XYZ file of C-alpha atoms in Angstrom:
409
model
C 77.325 188.720 104.572
C 76.529 190.723 101.337
C 75.577 193.996 102.629
C 72.425 192.217 100.571
C 71.753 190.104 101.876
C 68.491 190.167 104.031
C 69.677 190.483 108.038
C 68.819 187.309 110.139
C 65.294 187.301 111.580
C 65.288 185.056 115.316
C 61.842 183.660 116.106
C 59.938 183.652 112.374
C 59.660 186.802 112.778
C 58.385 188.564 109.536
C 62.142 190.359 107.882
C 60.136 193.386 106.910
C 59.539 195.861 110.026
C 55.799 197.530 109.059
C 54.056 199.831 111.656
C 50.577 199.682 112.010
C 49.077 203.478 110.388
C 46.480 203.527 113.553
C 48.604 203.083 116.440
C 52.342 202.165 117.226
C 51.874 198.406 117.478
C 54.999 196.785 114.491
C 53.829 193.310 112.880
C 56.827 191.905 115.332
C 54.324 191.701 118.272
C 53.325 187.683 118.794
C 50.038 186.821 118.955
C 49.926 185.116 121.878
C 52.019 184.574 124.639
C 53.665 180.717 124.646
C 57.497 179.946 124.505
C 59.550 181.162 122.165
C 62.950 179.571 120.962
C 65.941 181.248 119.953
C 65.599 180.064 116.366
C 65.981 181.895 112.923
C 63.315 178.891 112.429
C 60.006 178.577 114.984
C 57.905 179.462 112.825
C 55.704 181.793 115.474
C 52.517 183.608 114.306
C 52.386 187.300 114.791
C 50.045 189.910 114.682
C 48.511 190.949 111.385
C 48.190 193.652 109.043
C 45.477 194.160 106.154
C 46.292 195.781 102.869
C 45.986 199.027 103.867
C 48.784 198.090 106.765
C 45.873 198.883 109.549
C 46.587 195.582 112.921
C 43.645 193.501 113.559
C 43.699 194.750 116.657
C 42.890 197.897 115.835
C 39.900 196.707 113.263
C 38.341 195.410 116.200
C 38.250 198.245 118.062
C 36.477 199.703 114.944
C 34.569 196.401 115.138
C 33.748 197.340 118.930
C 32.895 200.552 118.140
C 30.555 199.934 115.967
C 29.547 197.069 114.735
C 28.718 195.702 118.637
C 25.426 195.731 120.508
C 26.426 196.131 123.505
C 23.484 196.248 125.428
C 22.564 192.715 123.678
C 25.747 191.682 125.171
C 25.557 192.479 128.475
C 22.367 190.622 128.320
C 24.065 187.808 127.537
C 26.379 188.397 130.716
C 23.140 188.585 133.157
C 21.357 185.783 131.161
C 25.067 184.165 132.076
C 25.439 184.938 135.508
C 21.853 184.056 136.276
C 22.780 180.638 135.454
C 25.802 180.183 138.062
C 24.205 182.749 140.513
C 24.161 181.633 144.100
C 21.247 182.169 147.102
C 22.943 179.559 149.800
C 25.885 181.470 151.035
C 28.463 179.425 148.489
C 30.571 181.456 145.163
C 29.824 181.498 142.373
C 31.881 182.722 140.412
C 36.410 182.698 140.725
C 37.724 185.923 139.901
C 41.782 185.759 138.893
C 43.483 188.565 139.575
C 46.120 191.022 141.142
C 43.807 193.681 142.773
C 44.827 195.848 139.481
C 42.761 197.777 137.919
C 41.201 195.254 135.668
C 40.130 192.493 138.372
C 39.169 195.134 140.620
C 36.846 196.479 138.159
C 36.066 193.031 137.357
C 35.191 191.658 140.516
C 33.351 194.776 141.941
C 30.764 194.948 138.972
C 30.175 191.405 138.875
C 29.859 191.604 143.222
C 27.713 195.017 143.773
C 26.353 195.672 139.706
C 25.121 191.880 139.020
C 24.670 190.230 142.390
C 26.870 187.400 142.509
C 29.405 186.091 145.542
C 32.779 186.411 144.147
C 35.665 184.518 145.266
C 38.498 186.089 144.045
C 41.905 184.215 143.048
C 45.184 185.918 143.134
C 48.427 184.167 142.032
C 50.706 185.689 143.636
C 53.737 188.200 142.411
C 57.226 187.187 142.150
C 58.188 190.702 144.519
C 55.728 192.646 145.560
C 56.616 196.269 144.551
C 54.796 198.632 147.451
C 52.301 200.183 145.716
C 50.930 197.104 144.358
C 50.946 195.500 147.805
C 48.640 197.876 149.259
C 46.336 198.040 146.213
C 45.690 194.658 146.878
C 44.607 194.620 150.436
C 42.792 198.404 148.921
C 40.527 194.943 146.334
C 39.440 193.209 149.977
C 39.609 195.750 152.380
C 38.195 198.731 150.511
C 36.850 197.323 147.352
C 35.051 194.520 149.662
C 36.103 190.597 148.694
C 37.443 187.876 149.723
C 40.041 186.424 148.220
C 42.906 183.179 147.850
C 46.289 184.714 148.582
C 48.549 181.278 146.532
C 52.266 181.634 146.500
C 54.332 179.174 145.034
C 56.957 177.729 146.020
C 59.795 180.329 145.760
C 62.782 178.441 145.340
C 61.381 176.945 142.054
C 59.825 179.223 141.535
C 63.516 181.519 141.326
C 64.796 178.910 139.243
C 61.995 178.355 137.489
C 62.485 182.776 136.040
C 66.162 182.154 135.964
C 65.738 179.327 133.410
C 63.215 181.427 131.544
C 65.613 184.197 131.563
C 68.225 182.635 130.477
C 66.956 180.018 127.573
C 63.611 182.172 126.109
C 64.277 185.637 127.348
C 61.330 185.794 129.301
C 61.224 186.315 132.760
C 56.895 185.716 132.905
C 56.891 183.110 131.396
C 55.996 181.036 134.734
C 54.539 183.034 135.149
C 52.067 183.307 133.034
C 51.587 179.784 133.059
C 50.069 179.895 136.758
C 48.415 182.977 136.515
C 46.452 181.230 134.098
C 46.011 178.350 136.156
C 45.078 179.653 138.931
C 41.484 180.523 138.364
C 39.967 176.460 137.041
C 42.225 175.219 139.278
C 40.723 177.217 141.988
C 37.152 176.725 140.674
C 37.705 173.241 140.480
C 38.665 172.033 143.481
C 35.810 173.619 145.231
C 33.280 173.018 143.052
C 33.156 176.992 141.547
C 31.524 175.937 138.067
C 32.171 179.542 136.949
C 35.680 181.402 136.053
C 35.548 185.344 134.743
C 38.438 187.093 134.131
C 39.051 190.268 132.557
C 39.170 191.151 129.065
C 40.672 188.458 126.298
C 44.545 189.532 124.535
C 42.759 189.151 121.097
C 42.424 192.552 122.278
C 45.322 193.642 121.672
C 46.791 191.177 118.605
C 46.416 187.489 119.446
C 44.340 185.634 117.048
C 41.761 187.869 115.994
C 39.047 185.299 115.406
C 39.064 185.180 119.454
C 37.290 188.116 120.406
C 34.240 186.752 118.864
C 33.878 183.806 121.618
C 33.391 184.901 125.042
C 35.198 181.814 127.196
C 38.981 180.056 126.818
C 39.278 177.396 124.830
C 39.644 173.904 126.584
C 42.558 173.062 125.132
C 44.927 175.258 126.721
C 43.964 172.679 129.672
C 44.616 169.751 127.520
C 48.594 168.735 129.123
C 50.735 166.110 128.033
C 51.792 164.033 130.503
C 53.668 166.149 133.204
C 56.680 165.719 132.844
C 57.059 166.753 129.368
C 55.556 169.580 130.373
C 58.116 172.641 129.591
C 58.814 175.525 132.110
C 62.046 178.154 131.555
C 62.342 176.086 128.007
C 63.136 172.664 130.204
C 61.182 170.285 130.244
C 59.536 168.828 133.817
C 61.933 165.401 134.267
C 64.905 168.311 133.277
C 64.200 170.001 136.116
C 63.584 167.672 138.236
C 66.761 165.755 138.097
C 69.055 168.366 137.097
C 67.524 170.774 140.393
C 66.306 167.600 143.114
C 62.790 169.038 142.734
C 59.687 166.299 142.695
C 57.205 165.996 140.673
C 54.993 167.553 143.712
C 56.696 170.509 143.678
C 55.147 171.257 140.033
C 51.317 170.889 141.299
C 50.776 174.743 140.889
C 51.615 174.307 137.311
C 49.937 171.682 135.609
C 46.469 173.044 135.080
C 43.498 170.759 135.172
C 42.835 168.507 131.743
C 39.817 169.418 129.589
C 37.775 166.405 130.633
C 38.328 167.568 134.517
C 36.879 171.037 133.501
C 34.293 169.625 131.199
C 33.063 167.070 134.331
C 32.635 169.895 136.544
C 31.164 172.428 133.733
C 33.174 174.872 134.398
C 33.555 177.432 132.521
C 35.969 180.337 131.823
C 34.645 183.621 130.589
C 36.175 186.730 129.576
C 33.949 189.587 130.947
C 35.511 192.553 127.883
C 33.198 190.133 125.500
C 29.850 191.156 127.532
C 31.139 194.898 128.548
C 32.835 196.861 125.908
C 36.599 196.443 127.992
C 39.014 200.274 128.027
C 41.855 200.168 130.379
C 42.003 203.691 131.057
C 38.375 203.383 132.521
C 38.812 200.486 135.060
C 41.066 202.301 136.430
C 38.423 204.997 137.306
C 36.259 202.871 138.709
C 38.479 201.341 140.766
C 39.434 203.579 142.108
C 36.290 204.776 142.167
C 34.849 201.571 144.621
C 38.371 199.979 145.320
C 40.794 202.021 146.425
C 43.217 200.975 143.823
C 45.867 203.920 143.328
C 48.267 204.915 141.087
C 51.959 205.101 141.751
C 53.354 207.765 142.519
C 55.795 208.293 139.832
C 56.082 206.600 135.993
C 56.960 203.229 135.485
C 60.331 202.584 133.999
C 60.033 202.715 130.351
C 57.463 203.768 129.555
C 54.694 206.992 130.751
C 51.551 205.873 132.677
C 51.661 205.406 136.164
C 48.286 202.711 136.574
C 48.816 199.369 134.553
C 50.950 196.714 135.772
C 52.410 198.042 139.136
C 52.171 195.512 141.279
C 55.540 193.231 141.175
C 59.602 194.647 140.541
C 59.971 191.549 137.958
C 57.218 193.012 135.771
C 59.267 195.855 134.115
C 61.906 193.637 133.338
C 59.438 191.399 131.166
C 58.603 194.472 128.905
C 62.039 195.267 128.766
C 62.552 191.694 126.793
C 59.778 191.464 124.459
C 61.862 195.118 123.312
C 64.758 193.480 122.926
C 63.305 189.970 120.846
C 60.874 192.183 119.283
C 61.399 195.801 118.924
C 58.086 196.689 121.024
C 58.574 197.915 124.967
C 56.116 198.733 127.171
C 55.332 202.340 125.823
C 54.434 200.824 122.714
C 52.157 198.505 124.263
C 49.922 201.251 127.083
C 49.840 203.808 123.248
C 49.061 201.607 121.160
C 45.999 200.724 123.160
C 45.103 204.687 124.464
C 45.542 205.497 120.757
C 42.783 203.091 120.375
C 40.091 203.868 122.797
C 40.663 207.666 122.159
C 42.849 208.761 124.565
C 46.016 209.659 122.977
C 46.054 210.708 119.100
C 49.064 208.860 117.304
C 51.150 211.503 116.623
C 51.154 211.545 121.174
C 51.694 208.294 121.473
C 54.857 207.945 118.092
C 56.443 211.135 120.735
C 55.652 209.049 123.894
C 57.267 205.959 121.971
C 60.371 207.114 120.681
C 60.858 209.403 124.450
C 60.283 206.303 126.341
C 60.198 202.707 125.176
C 64.107 202.079 125.101
C 64.559 203.261 128.788
C 66.289 200.897 131.341
C 64.261 199.792 134.208
C 66.699 200.488 136.483
C 65.222 200.588 139.649
C 64.840 197.594 140.244
C 67.712 196.108 138.934
C 69.252 195.267 141.613
C 66.081 193.350 143.290
C 66.243 191.150 139.292
C 69.732 190.306 139.530
C 68.877 188.209 142.790
C 65.903 187.259 142.379
C 67.326 185.187 139.221
C 70.917 185.023 140.502
C 73.177 186.667 138.239
C 75.437 189.152 137.155
C 75.331 192.381 136.241
C 78.235 190.619 133.203
C 75.636 187.825 132.925
C 72.382 189.816 132.074
C 73.632 191.804 129.808
C 75.626 188.715 128.172
C 72.385 186.318 127.961
C 70.463 189.709 126.980
C 72.347 190.274 123.680
C 72.371 187.361 122.357
C 68.638 187.720 121.919
C 69.095 190.582 119.877
C 67.615 189.609 116.342
C 69.569 191.216 113.811
C 66.929 192.127 111.518
C 65.492 194.647 114.504
C 69.280 195.771 116.607
C 72.775 196.829 115.614
C 75.579 197.648 117.178
C 77.366 200.920 116.687
C 80.155 202.603 118.857
C 77.438 203.944 121.234
C 75.841 200.513 122.416
C 72.625 198.781 120.403
C 69.653 200.828 118.472
C 67.299 200.388 117.054
C 67.059 199.452 112.776
C 63.141 200.865 112.915
C 62.105 202.916 115.810
C 58.253 204.499 113.851
C 57.400 207.575 112.549
C 54.526 210.527 112.799
C 52.746 209.975 109.578
C 51.833 213.745 110.025
C 55.328 214.431 109.650
């Protein structure tokens, strides 16, 4: 390849890497969580930037700060809850979550400020951390909530996680599918007509139009033949054929249809539409009201101690986003804290450059055991997914071609 020829960009990512002038996110951030394929011609939407070099997420935070009447939004929330509120002892809202800061905040607010009777439901982590289990127990015992803990078939879930890592470099894909389905699925099973998630991921750079809609699109639940679903990058029919499972084993991963939800009048809402969402303030609230504890040490790959700390596999999800998109965990953390006024952009740049490329060694052996891989197999897989426009190989290994810079320098 001539040095003048543009470097190949996998996944349909923009070849020119641009960093937001307000936060630290780059234009390589995908705008949704559906599967990426390891092909340059697989077009994929990424976070939008305006003509001033500012990302969609930062622009929406300006809207949150300046243009939304939050008192009016809260009045809308109360009217919504009044519509579903029960006084006969039954559950009137499902709150999916792990007992982390966001779900603890959501469920506690609904129960103790707004007088609802939530059933909290949890799609179990792959491998609980010690602090994750403590916080899960505190959610029920200190926070005072009923909970259903759903743990999928471990043999199948390990296989799906392994396939997702090998085929997509996305070990969290099966978990994300289950986590998103569990709330509406439990609501449909127990005839609870309201599901309330915390924030909408559109706040962080997914489709910005979704920020102006309080509900999850039911089209997500319109599914094709379950045998044609792809989990871990593989059709379910192929997994059944090759690994000895049956279609019944996949029941937890098959979403209720939009027709089922409509027939039972089930609505899926985001609390972040009605109440101004701030992850750090959710943390403070959860500590004060539900017994939530931060970890005793920062999470590898970032500087924070309280976000997404319940699963040993979680940090490898963020490591794979670093490999595929050049965006690690410190970038995600710093970007939202800049937007929420907790740190400056200069501070965020320093934190990203210090921690973003740190390898999550603490649970590496646990990860290898979970997905059934050796160390050489792990790195061979990882290196296949490095896009040439993001990474270059040097005598010291791999280096990112582009890193965020302090505009004040």
